Amino acid sequence: MQIEKFSFSYNDLNVKVKSLALAMGYSTINIPEQVHHEIEEVISDGKDLCMIEGGYRIIDNPKWIKDFYQLEVEHAQFDIHKIIFNQIKKATSIAVFACTAGPEIPAKSRKLINEGDHLQGYVFDVFGSIVVEAAMDLIQDELRLKMIDKGVNISNRYSPGYCGWMVSEQKKLFSLLPENFCGISLTDSCLMQPIKSVSGIIGIGTEIKFNQYTCNMCDMENCLYRNLHQQELDEKNN
Amino acid sequence: MNELLEKLSQCIEAGKINKTSPFPPAMKGMDGADELTKQALDAGISPDDILTQAMIPGMSRIGEKFSAGKAFVPEMLIAAKAMTAAMKHLKPFFTSGQLQRKGVFVLGTVFGDLHDIGKNLVAMTIEGAGWEVIDLGVDVKTEKFLQTIEKYPNCVVGLSALLTTTMANMEIIVKEIKAKYPDKIILVGGAPLSKDFCEKIGADHYSPDPHGAVEYLNKIAV
């Protein structure tokens, strides 16, 4: 198995007050002072709670079943639906990835909410999401550089639960990774534990492209990442 | 409107909890929802007027802003905290029966799902709209909903789910509740849901945001 594993500390990541505020829906100029203050406090307290682990496994020669928008990798067959299929159907290898921010951040969030501090509990929840995505950005970048050396490109990352790919396919996805990979397990309803974890696939190949913004392809209009990516794009363009 | 009630309403909308709370900075050092509610009661304003003319409109305005994308989850949570500070002064009037809730709303995240931030936001908004909310928490099984409906036979039920896998559990709960209580009104919500899904599983109303749920509840409460 070609497996790469990584662990990060908070300081390795590029997480800013702005990242959390954008994920909550604000633009950088209209963050209420109290929210700004809470974000700063959460980042300060949350730094030491990060237990970030992640990695990927590269699997060569995936099979693409065009008529059903399916991907077959080893023993697993995925219904990845049209949107994802069309983005990565030319991939000659697949990286199956998973990454977690660890159990401490969601535990802290839950504790605060149970104690009645819903605002800080919510900010910790968003912090966990941003941390795990930022860590996965680093892993994806490492993969990208490695593949450039080999003369191939990588795609965006695609996860069960988005673009029509059912969450129930998490079980098949994790069957391609070593058991308890990075400490991540699945509940019966395919919820990852720790809850602040991500998983999915990245296409690899000479004819594969990375798209700057893919959220408009997905049908989840209220998604946190859609808001985040759209705001980032808007800010870049202004 | 009475000046005290107007100020109280503004405090709830802005999330000014009490005099010592430093936010929002423009209201620093001023009385907050806590002090103003007490002052209103001391001034002889009826608890019902405080609730319906100040507190509910304050929450409603922030809810409308949220629906319109002009306010976000943190502002809703901050406003809900101010509402809670005001509400503690009205609790004795609810207990004595002098003040009536609009109804009982039983809410929970369906079994298999542990997400609760959206569900909590709905609970706080609906409570702020004058309903008694029985929050069953997360990972709630059908039996728990049925037991609670038995205890509150006139309640309205709310189900939350964030995963496509647990949306299926929502359908199970709706079917079992409707089998036993065919007229029971069930609201559903959660990021992957839609109006079509709501209709398909036999639920009565889908709302993409808490304010929409409040508007529906207010219609059926009349």
Tab-separated table of C-alpha atoms in Angstrom:
chain	number	residue	atom	x	y	z
A	1	MET	CA	0.000	0.000	0.000
A	2	GLN	CA	1.292	3.478	-0.914
A	3	ILE	CA	0.326	5.322	2.257
A	4	GLU	CA	1.486	8.728	3.428
A	5	LYS	CA	0.685	9.960	6.928
A	6	PHE	CA	1.118	13.386	8.464
A	7	SER	CA	0.603	15.075	11.786
A	8	PHE	CA	0.477	18.819	12.272
A	9	SER	CA	0.394	21.342	15.057
A	10	TYR	CA	-1.816	24.415	14.889
A	11	ASN	CA	1.209	26.565	14.012
A	12	ASP	CA	1.707	24.610	10.785
A	13	LEU	CA	-1.675	25.791	9.541
A	14	ASN	CA	-2.761	29.000	7.936
A	15	VAL	CA	-5.802	29.731	10.113
A	16	LYS	CA	-6.773	33.350	10.662
A	17	VAL	CA	-9.641	35.186	12.365
A	18	LYS	CA	-10.760	35.998	8.837
A	19	SER	CA	-11.017	32.298	7.902
A	20	LEU	CA	-13.483	31.626	10.709
A	21	ALA	CA	-15.442	34.821	10.097
A	22	LEU	CA	-15.819	34.024	6.389
A	23	ALA	CA	-17.035	30.536	7.236
A	24	MET	CA	-19.706	32.071	9.467
A	25	GLY	CA	-20.907	34.225	6.585
A	26	TYR	CA	-19.219	37.554	7.340
A	27	SER	CA	-17.039	39.506	4.985
A	28	THR	CA	-13.805	40.785	6.477
A	29	ILE	CA	-15.197	44.278	6.932
A	30	ASN	CA	-18.410	43.512	8.804
A	31	ILE	CA	-17.392	41.167	11.627
A	32	PRO	CA	-19.192	42.320	14.806
A	33	GLU	CA	-16.748	43.178	17.567
A	34	GLN	CA	-18.099	40.501	19.892
A	35	VAL	CA	-17.734	37.823	17.234
A	36	HIS	CA	-14.196	38.992	16.450
A	37	HIS	CA	-13.383	38.831	20.152
A	38	GLU	CA	-14.870	35.317	20.490
A	39	ILE	CA	-12.921	34.069	17.472
A	40	GLU	CA	-9.658	35.400	18.899
A	41	GLU	CA	-10.407	33.755	22.227
A	42	VAL	CA	-11.284	30.430	20.598
A	43	ILE	CA	-8.127	30.440	18.466
A	44	SER	CA	-6.048	31.175	21.558
A	45	ASP	CA	-7.704	28.405	23.611
A	46	GLY	CA	-8.116	25.992	20.717
A	47	LYS	CA	-4.503	25.956	19.497
A	48	ASP	CA	-3.456	23.454	22.110
A	49	LEU	CA	-6.500	21.247	21.517
A	50	CYS	CA	-5.543	20.428	17.946
A	51	MET	CA	-4.512	16.802	17.459
A	52	ILE	CA	-4.269	16.876	13.695
A	53	GLU	CA	-3.550	13.729	11.762
A	54	GLY	CA	-4.170	12.915	8.156
A	55	GLY	CA	-2.949	11.057	5.153
A	56	TYR	CA	-3.745	9.358	1.921
A	57	ARG	CA	-3.361	6.136	0.010
A	58	ILE	CA	-2.706	6.123	-3.728
A	59	ILE	CA	-4.435	3.415	-5.703
A	60	ASP	CA	-3.577	2.954	-9.363
A	61	ASN	CA	-5.799	1.984	-12.280
A	62	PRO	CA	-9.282	2.826	-11.029
A	63	LYS	CA	-12.106	1.656	-13.288
A	64	TRP	CA	-14.644	4.179	-14.583
A	65	ILE	CA	-18.161	2.957	-15.378
A	66	LYS	CA	-19.575	5.762	-17.481
A	67	ASP	CA	-23.139	4.514	-17.852
A	68	PHE	CA	-23.712	4.587	-14.098
A	69	TYR	CA	-21.251	7.329	-13.070
A	70	GLN	CA	-19.459	4.767	-10.970
A	71	LEU	CA	-15.884	4.394	-9.844
A	72	GLU	CA	-14.442	0.991	-9.069
A	73	VAL	CA	-11.356	0.841	-6.878
A	74	GLU	CA	-10.117	-2.594	-5.797
A	75	HIS	CA	-13.124	-4.309	-4.162
A	76	ALA	CA	-15.166	-1.098	-3.786
A	77	GLN	CA	-17.646	0.361	-6.247
A	78	PHE	CA	-18.705	3.971	-5.669
A	79	ASP	CA	-21.756	5.812	-6.999
A	80	ILE	CA	-20.015	9.151	-7.193
A	81	HIS	CA	-22.710	10.710	-9.383
A	82	LYS	CA	-22.383	12.791	-12.497
A	83	ILE	CA	-20.775	15.947	-11.090
A	84	ILE	CA	-17.793	14.225	-9.475
A	85	PHE	CA	-17.534	11.573	-12.180
A	86	ASN	CA	-17.096	14.188	-14.893
A	87	GLN	CA	-14.385	15.977	-12.918
A	88	ILE	CA	-12.157	12.960	-12.338
A	89	LYS	CA	-13.098	10.328	-14.937
A	90	LYS	CA	-9.755	10.731	-16.690
A	91	ALA	CA	-7.777	9.936	-13.536
A	92	THR	CA	-5.319	7.071	-13.826
A	93	SER	CA	-4.810	6.897	-10.061
A	94	ILE	CA	-6.901	7.855	-7.046
A	95	ALA	CA	-5.744	9.206	-3.692
A	96	VAL	CA	-8.108	8.155	-0.906
A	97	PHE	CA	-7.660	10.606	1.948
A	98	ALA	CA	-8.761	11.204	5.528
A	99	CYS	CA	-7.816	13.870	8.040
A	100	THR	CA	-8.958	14.811	11.520
A	101	ALA	CA	-8.591	17.773	13.872
A	102	GLY	CA	-8.828	15.269	16.735
A	103	PRO	CA	-11.381	14.718	19.496
A	104	GLU	CA	-10.557	17.653	21.791
A	105	ILE	CA	-12.055	20.495	19.751
A	106	PRO	CA	-15.524	18.923	19.340
A	107	ALA	CA	-15.451	17.890	23.000
A	108	LYS	CA	-14.764	21.483	24.012
A	109	SER	CA	-17.527	22.737	21.715
A	110	ARG	CA	-20.047	20.295	23.165
A	111	LYS	CA	-19.039	21.142	26.748
A	112	LEU	CA	-19.543	24.861	26.129
A	113	ILE	CA	-22.931	24.302	24.488
A	114	ASN	CA	-24.051	22.031	27.328
A	115	GLU	CA	-23.008	24.742	29.774
A	116	GLY	CA	-25.126	27.277	27.893
A	117	ASP	CA	-22.345	29.131	26.099
A	118	HIS	CA	-23.786	28.530	22.647
A	119	LEU	CA	-21.802	31.268	20.959
A	120	GLN	CA	-18.377	30.061	21.993
A	121	GLY	CA	-19.478	26.451	21.430
A	122	TYR	CA	-20.451	27.369	17.895
A	123	VAL	CA	-17.191	29.243	17.276
A	124	PHE	CA	-15.245	26.170	18.481
A	125	ASP	CA	-17.281	24.042	16.073
A	126	VAL	CA	-16.379	26.310	13.153
A	127	PHE	CA	-12.748	26.390	14.364
A	128	GLY	CA	-12.654	22.574	14.161
A	129	SER	CA	-13.988	22.653	10.594
A	130	ILE	CA	-11.479	25.273	9.511
A	131	VAL	CA	-8.559	23.476	11.195
A	132	VAL	CA	-9.259	20.152	9.494
A	133	GLU	CA	-9.744	21.782	6.089
A	134	ALA	CA	-6.527	23.807	6.495
A	135	ALA	CA	-4.633	20.629	7.406
A	136	MET	CA	-6.102	18.843	4.408
A	137	ASP	CA	-5.004	21.775	2.213
A	138	LEU	CA	-1.415	21.101	3.337
A	139	ILE	CA	-1.721	17.391	2.629
A	140	GLN	CA	-3.246	18.063	-0.775
A	141	ASP	CA	-0.448	20.501	-1.565
A	142	GLU	CA	2.158	17.919	-0.618
A	143	LEU	CA	0.448	15.435	-2.930
A	144	ARG	CA	0.284	18.033	-5.713
A	145	LEU	CA	4.019	18.784	-5.519
A	146	LYS	CA	4.872	15.096	-5.436
A	147	MET	CA	2.722	14.451	-8.497
A	148	ILE	CA	4.135	17.449	-10.397
A	149	ASP	CA	7.548	15.807	-10.002
A	150	LYS	CA	6.063	12.739	-11.686
A	151	GLY	CA	4.535	14.844	-14.454
A	152	VAL	CA	0.897	14.386	-13.430
A	153	ASN	CA	-1.799	16.675	-12.024
A	154	ILE	CA	-4.285	16.298	-9.206
A	155	SER	CA	-7.958	17.242	-8.996
A	156	ASN	CA	-9.919	18.981	-6.270
A	157	ARG	CA	-10.934	16.781	-3.365
A	158	TYR	CA	-14.371	15.211	-3.365
A	159	SER	CA	-16.157	13.796	-0.329
A	160	PRO	CA	-19.198	11.641	0.385
A	161	GLY	CA	-22.071	13.929	1.365
A	162	TYR	CA	-21.351	16.459	-1.379
A	163	CYS	CA	-22.314	16.713	-5.073
A	164	GLY	CA	-24.773	13.827	-4.767
A	165	TRP	CA	-22.241	11.289	-3.428
A	166	MET	CA	-24.055	9.592	-0.552
A	167	VAL	CA	-22.584	9.643	2.967
A	168	SER	CA	-23.410	5.934	3.244
A	169	GLU	CA	-20.463	5.242	0.897
A	170	GLN	CA	-18.054	6.252	3.667
A	171	LYS	CA	-17.880	2.625	4.750
A	172	LYS	CA	-16.533	1.527	1.361
A	173	LEU	CA	-14.153	4.479	1.314
A	174	PHE	CA	-12.680	3.637	4.709
A	175	SER	CA	-12.387	-0.035	3.705
A	176	LEU	CA	-9.626	1.137	1.345
A	177	LEU	CA	-7.638	2.606	4.243
A	178	PRO	CA	-5.981	0.793	7.155
A	179	GLU	CA	-8.343	0.223	10.080
A	180	ASN	CA	-8.735	3.188	12.428
A	181	PHE	CA	-6.738	5.340	9.998
A	182	CYS	CA	-5.542	8.477	11.853
A	183	GLY	CA	-7.844	7.506	14.721
A	184	ILE	CA	-10.981	8.006	12.617
A	185	SER	CA	-13.894	5.589	12.921
A	186	LEU	CA	-17.423	5.561	11.508
A	187	THR	CA	-20.711	5.352	13.373
A	188	ASP	CA	-23.543	3.189	11.992
A	189	SER	CA	-24.855	6.279	10.185
A	190	CYS	CA	-21.396	6.851	8.665
A	191	LEU	CA	-20.658	9.891	10.781
A	192	MET	CA	-16.905	10.213	11.257
A	193	GLN	CA	-15.584	10.203	14.796
A	194	PRO	CA	-13.919	12.537	15.757
A	195	ILE	CA	-16.631	14.633	14.173
A	196	LYS	CA	-14.176	17.230	12.851
A	197	SER	CA	-12.756	14.926	10.184
A	198	VAL	CA	-12.790	14.899	6.407
A	199	SER	CA	-12.445	12.080	3.909
A	200	GLY	CA	-12.736	11.543	0.202
A	201	ILE	CA	-10.886	11.076	-3.046
A	202	ILE	CA	-8.558	13.070	-5.279
A	203	GLY	CA	-8.074	12.186	-8.929
A	204	ILE	CA	-4.530	11.914	-10.325
A	205	GLY	CA	-3.507	11.903	-13.981
A	206	THR	CA	-2.041	13.855	-16.873
A	207	GLU	CA	-5.487	14.883	-18.083
A	208	ILE	CA	-6.764	15.904	-14.655
A	209	LYS	CA	-7.350	19.572	-13.796
A	210	PHE	CA	-7.678	21.478	-10.527
A	211	ASN	CA	-10.601	23.928	-10.550
A	212	GLN	CA	-10.402	27.093	-8.454
A	213	TYR	CA	-14.070	26.987	-7.488
A	214	THR	CA	-16.237	23.889	-7.681
A	215	CYS	CA	-18.896	24.676	-5.078
A	216	ASN	CA	-21.359	25.963	-7.675
A	217	MET	CA	-21.479	22.419	-9.079
A	218	CYS	CA	-22.872	21.073	-5.796
A	219	ASP	CA	-26.528	21.311	-4.773
A	220	MET	CA	-25.891	22.104	-1.068
A	221	GLU	CA	-26.660	25.811	-1.162
A	222	ASN	CA	-26.303	26.396	2.590
A	223	CYS	CA	-22.935	24.656	2.898
A	224	LEU	CA	-20.351	26.343	5.115
A	225	TYR	CA	-17.557	25.703	2.594
A	226	ARG	CA	-19.571	27.109	-0.297
A	227	ASN	CA	-19.990	30.382	1.624
A	228	LEU	CA	-16.325	30.371	2.596
A	229	HIS	CA	-15.009	29.709	-0.898
A	230	GLN	CA	-17.386	32.165	-2.527
A	231	GLN	CA	-16.434	34.934	-0.075
A	232	GLU	CA	-12.727	34.219	-0.583
A	233	LEU	CA	-13.197	34.396	-4.321
A	234	ASP	CA	-15.194	37.632	-4.059
A	235	GLU	CA	-12.477	39.201	-1.917
A	236	LYS	CA	-9.793	38.118	-4.355
A	237	ASN	CA	-11.700	39.641	-7.270
A	238	ASN	CA	-12.370	42.977	-5.509
B	1	MET	CA	-44.612	52.049	22.178
B	2	ASN	CA	-43.503	52.452	25.780
B	3	GLU	CA	-39.876	53.658	25.882
B	4	LEU	CA	-38.780	50.828	28.178
B	5	LEU	CA	-40.269	48.211	25.892
B	6	GLU	CA	-38.646	49.796	22.884
B	7	LYS	CA	-35.243	49.754	24.579
B	8	LEU	CA	-35.752	46.144	25.694
B	9	SER	CA	-36.655	45.118	22.182
B	10	GLN	CA	-33.507	46.801	20.835
B	11	CYS	CA	-31.362	45.093	23.497
B	12	ILE	CA	-32.659	41.680	22.479
B	13	GLU	CA	-32.118	42.337	18.802
B	14	ALA	CA	-28.595	43.636	19.450
B	15	GLY	CA	-27.751	40.991	22.055
B	16	LYS	CA	-27.164	43.409	24.934
B	17	ILE	CA	-27.536	41.033	27.852
B	18	ASN	CA	-26.984	43.252	30.891
B	19	LYS	CA	-25.284	46.437	32.013
B	20	THR	CA	-21.885	44.782	32.473
B	21	SER	CA	-21.780	43.111	29.076
B	22	PRO	CA	-19.329	45.078	26.899
B	23	PHE	CA	-21.106	44.237	23.637
B	24	PRO	CA	-22.295	45.753	21.435
B	25	PRO	CA	-19.770	48.569	22.015
B	26	ALA	CA	-22.348	51.245	21.085
B	27	MET	CA	-24.440	50.172	24.114
B	28	LYS	CA	-21.555	49.831	26.576
B	29	GLY	CA	-22.524	50.872	30.110
B	30	MET	CA	-26.241	50.944	29.287
B	31	ASP	CA	-28.848	48.748	30.875
B	32	GLY	CA	-29.395	45.478	29.056
B	33	ALA	CA	-32.262	43.026	28.574
B	34	ASP	CA	-31.880	41.795	32.154
B	35	GLU	CA	-32.251	45.189	33.853
B	36	LEU	CA	-34.850	46.555	31.432
B	37	THR	CA	-37.201	43.592	31.894
B	38	LYS	CA	-37.084	44.037	35.650
B	39	GLN	CA	-37.662	47.777	35.282
B	40	ALA	CA	-40.639	47.134	33.005
B	41	LEU	CA	-42.206	44.774	35.525
B	42	ASP	CA	-41.526	47.235	38.355
B	43	ALA	CA	-43.185	49.951	36.263
B	44	GLY	CA	-46.341	47.851	36.166
B	45	ILE	CA	-46.120	46.802	32.518
B	46	SER	CA	-47.853	43.439	32.131
B	47	PRO	CA	-45.672	40.401	31.481
B	48	ASP	CA	-47.733	39.736	28.365
B	49	ASP	CA	-46.942	43.180	26.950
B	50	ILE	CA	-43.259	42.724	27.781
B	51	LEU	CA	-43.245	39.415	25.956
B	52	THR	CA	-45.361	40.320	22.942
B	53	GLN	CA	-44.418	43.972	22.427
B	54	ALA	CA	-40.689	43.838	23.221
B	55	MET	CA	-39.116	40.408	23.469
B	56	ILE	CA	-40.789	38.570	20.596
B	57	PRO	CA	-40.445	41.505	18.145
B	58	GLY	CA	-36.738	41.830	19.084
B	59	MET	CA	-36.078	38.159	18.331
B	60	SER	CA	-38.265	38.340	15.261
B	61	ARG	CA	-36.273	41.219	13.768
B	62	ILE	CA	-32.943	39.408	14.155
B	63	GLY	CA	-34.588	36.262	12.742
B	64	GLU	CA	-35.720	38.213	9.677
B	65	LYS	CA	-32.210	39.591	9.199
B	66	PHE	CA	-30.847	36.044	9.443
B	67	SER	CA	-33.306	34.805	6.819
B	68	ALA	CA	-32.309	37.668	4.545
B	69	GLY	CA	-28.592	36.911	4.953
B	70	LYS	CA	-28.035	40.198	6.813
B	71	ALA	CA	-27.186	38.519	10.139
B	72	PHE	CA	-25.473	35.214	10.847
B	73	VAL	CA	-25.541	32.428	13.430
B	74	PRO	CA	-23.436	34.315	16.042
B	75	GLU	CA	-25.844	37.271	16.105
B	76	MET	CA	-28.773	34.886	16.512
B	77	LEU	CA	-27.029	33.191	19.437
B	78	ILE	CA	-26.115	36.534	21.022
B	79	ALA	CA	-29.726	37.738	20.720
B	80	ALA	CA	-30.986	34.448	22.170
B	81	LYS	CA	-28.741	34.952	25.195
B	82	ALA	CA	-30.249	38.407	25.781
B	83	MET	CA	-33.707	36.860	25.360
B	84	THR	CA	-32.857	34.249	27.993
B	85	ALA	CA	-31.719	36.986	30.391
B	86	ALA	CA	-35.065	38.737	29.940
B	87	MET	CA	-37.075	35.537	30.036
B	88	LYS	CA	-35.833	34.564	33.505
B	89	HIS	CA	-37.865	37.476	34.920
B	90	LEU	CA	-41.010	36.152	33.207
B	91	LYS	CA	-40.587	32.527	34.339
B	92	PRO	CA	-42.702	32.995	37.515
B	93	PHE	CA	-45.589	34.315	35.397
B	94	PHE	CA	-45.448	31.271	33.137
B	95	THR	CA	-45.417	29.028	36.207
B	96	SER	CA	-48.416	30.799	37.762
B	97	GLY	CA	-50.344	30.649	34.472
B	98	GLN	CA	-50.617	34.441	34.200
B	99	LEU	CA	-48.576	34.222	31.031
B	100	GLN	CA	-49.389	31.647	28.384
B	101	ARG	CA	-47.064	30.104	25.817
B	102	LYS	CA	-48.272	29.796	22.242
B	103	GLY	CA	-47.841	26.046	22.424
B	104	VAL	CA	-45.332	23.266	23.022
B	105	PHE	CA	-42.665	22.427	20.457
B	106	VAL	CA	-40.858	19.100	20.881
B	107	LEU	CA	-37.539	19.099	19.075
B	108	GLY	CA	-34.674	16.679	18.520
B	109	THR	CA	-31.904	15.599	16.156
B	110	VAL	CA	-32.869	12.192	14.768
B	111	PHE	CA	-31.140	8.994	15.834
B	112	GLY	CA	-27.748	8.341	14.296
B	113	ASP	CA	-27.032	12.057	14.036
B	114	LEU	CA	-25.062	14.049	16.596
B	115	HIS	CA	-25.242	17.523	15.062
B	116	ASP	CA	-26.951	20.052	17.278
B	117	ILE	CA	-25.970	23.617	16.451
B	118	GLY	CA	-28.764	24.149	13.917
B	119	LYS	CA	-31.225	22.375	16.168
B	120	ASN	CA	-30.223	24.581	19.122
B	121	LEU	CA	-30.640	27.685	17.018
B	122	VAL	CA	-34.153	26.602	16.063
B	123	ALA	CA	-34.947	25.831	19.728
B	124	MET	CA	-33.802	29.264	20.874
B	125	THR	CA	-35.616	31.093	18.087
B	126	ILE	CA	-38.879	29.265	18.674
B	127	GLU	CA	-38.633	29.779	22.427
B	128	GLY	CA	-38.007	33.449	21.709
B	129	ALA	CA	-41.200	33.486	19.685
B	130	GLY	CA	-43.217	32.543	22.762
B	131	TRP	CA	-43.338	28.743	22.553
B	132	GLU	CA	-42.347	26.257	25.215
B	133	VAL	CA	-39.568	24.146	23.732
B	134	ILE	CA	-38.875	20.600	24.883
B	135	ASP	CA	-35.419	19.881	23.489
B	136	LEU	CA	-34.751	16.140	23.415
B	137	GLY	CA	-31.134	16.619	22.308
B	138	VAL	CA	-29.288	14.628	19.659
B	139	ASP	CA	-29.441	10.981	18.537
B	140	VAL	CA	-33.115	10.817	19.555
B	141	LYS	CA	-34.910	7.536	18.900
B	142	THR	CA	-38.539	7.244	17.758
B	143	GLU	CA	-39.655	5.901	21.166
B	144	LYS	CA	-38.414	9.064	22.864
B	145	PHE	CA	-40.451	11.230	20.500
B	146	LEU	CA	-43.538	9.054	21.037
B	147	GLN	CA	-43.162	9.169	24.833
B	148	THR	CA	-42.827	12.954	24.750
B	149	ILE	CA	-45.857	13.347	22.469
B	150	GLU	CA	-47.823	11.246	24.960
B	151	LYS	CA	-46.799	13.665	27.701
B	152	TYR	CA	-47.578	16.765	25.577
B	153	PRO	CA	-50.461	15.621	23.354
B	154	ASN	CA	-50.987	19.050	21.747
B	155	CYS	CA	-47.364	19.580	20.885
B	156	VAL	CA	-45.868	20.243	17.473
B	157	VAL	CA	-42.823	18.122	16.629
B	158	GLY	CA	-39.576	19.263	15.014
B	159	LEU	CA	-36.958	16.901	13.562
B	160	SER	CA	-33.427	17.840	12.575
B	161	ALA	CA	-30.825	15.934	10.497
B	162	LEU	CA	-27.564	16.974	8.877
B	163	LEU	CA	-26.556	13.808	7.042
B	164	THR	CA	-28.047	12.114	4.014
B	165	THR	CA	-27.830	8.841	5.949
B	166	THR	CA	-29.822	10.170	8.881
B	167	MET	CA	-32.421	11.770	6.632
B	168	ALA	CA	-33.572	8.177	6.163
B	169	ASN	CA	-34.027	7.899	9.940
B	170	MET	CA	-36.142	11.035	9.802
B	171	GLU	CA	-38.516	9.232	7.461
B	172	ILE	CA	-38.787	6.307	9.911
B	173	ILE	CA	-39.631	8.665	12.788
B	174	VAL	CA	-42.217	10.607	10.750
B	175	LYS	CA	-43.942	7.398	9.638
B	176	GLU	CA	-44.087	5.977	13.171
B	177	ILE	CA	-45.369	9.215	14.678
B	178	LYS	CA	-48.009	9.592	11.939
B	179	ALA	CA	-49.044	5.942	12.363
B	180	LYS	CA	-49.856	6.566	16.008
B	181	TYR	CA	-50.817	10.250	15.797
B	182	PRO	CA	-52.035	10.911	12.207
B	183	ASP	CA	-52.835	14.570	12.912
B	184	LYS	CA	-49.560	15.351	14.628
B	185	ILE	CA	-47.853	18.255	12.886
B	186	ILE	CA	-44.190	17.598	12.139
B	187	LEU	CA	-41.646	20.167	10.973
B	188	VAL	CA	-38.330	19.083	9.488
B	189	GLY	CA	-35.069	20.906	8.885
B	190	GLY	CA	-31.368	20.452	8.199
B	191	ALA	CA	-28.821	21.322	5.525
B	192	PRO	CA	-29.399	18.411	3.085
B	193	LEU	CA	-33.219	18.572	3.298
B	194	SER	CA	-35.647	20.081	0.829
B	195	LYS	CA	-39.358	20.777	0.487
B	196	ASP	CA	-39.615	17.778	-1.832
B	197	PHE	CA	-38.037	15.484	0.741
B	198	CYS	CA	-40.410	16.834	3.411
B	199	GLU	CA	-43.399	16.002	1.218
B	200	LYS	CA	-41.987	12.607	0.260
B	201	ILE	CA	-41.650	11.451	3.872
B	202	GLY	CA	-45.056	12.806	4.895
B	203	ALA	CA	-43.873	15.634	7.153
B	204	ASP	CA	-45.938	18.817	7.248
B	205	HIS	CA	-43.457	21.624	6.836
B	206	TYR	CA	-39.854	22.215	5.812
B	207	SER	CA	-38.073	25.434	6.567
B	208	PRO	CA	-34.503	26.276	5.548
B	209	ASP	CA	-34.124	28.633	8.507
B	210	PRO	CA	-35.501	29.105	12.047
B	211	HIS	CA	-37.526	32.185	11.158
B	212	GLY	CA	-39.502	30.214	8.574
B	213	ALA	CA	-40.322	27.636	11.233
B	214	VAL	CA	-41.541	30.396	13.569
B	215	GLU	CA	-43.741	31.885	10.850
B	216	TYR	CA	-45.329	28.488	10.216
B	217	LEU	CA	-45.830	27.805	13.933
B	218	ASN	CA	-47.419	31.217	14.446
B	219	LYS	CA	-49.876	30.485	11.635
B	220	ILE	CA	-50.967	27.169	13.114
B	221	ALA	CA	-51.086	28.574	16.657
B	222	VAL	CA	-53.851	31.042	15.744
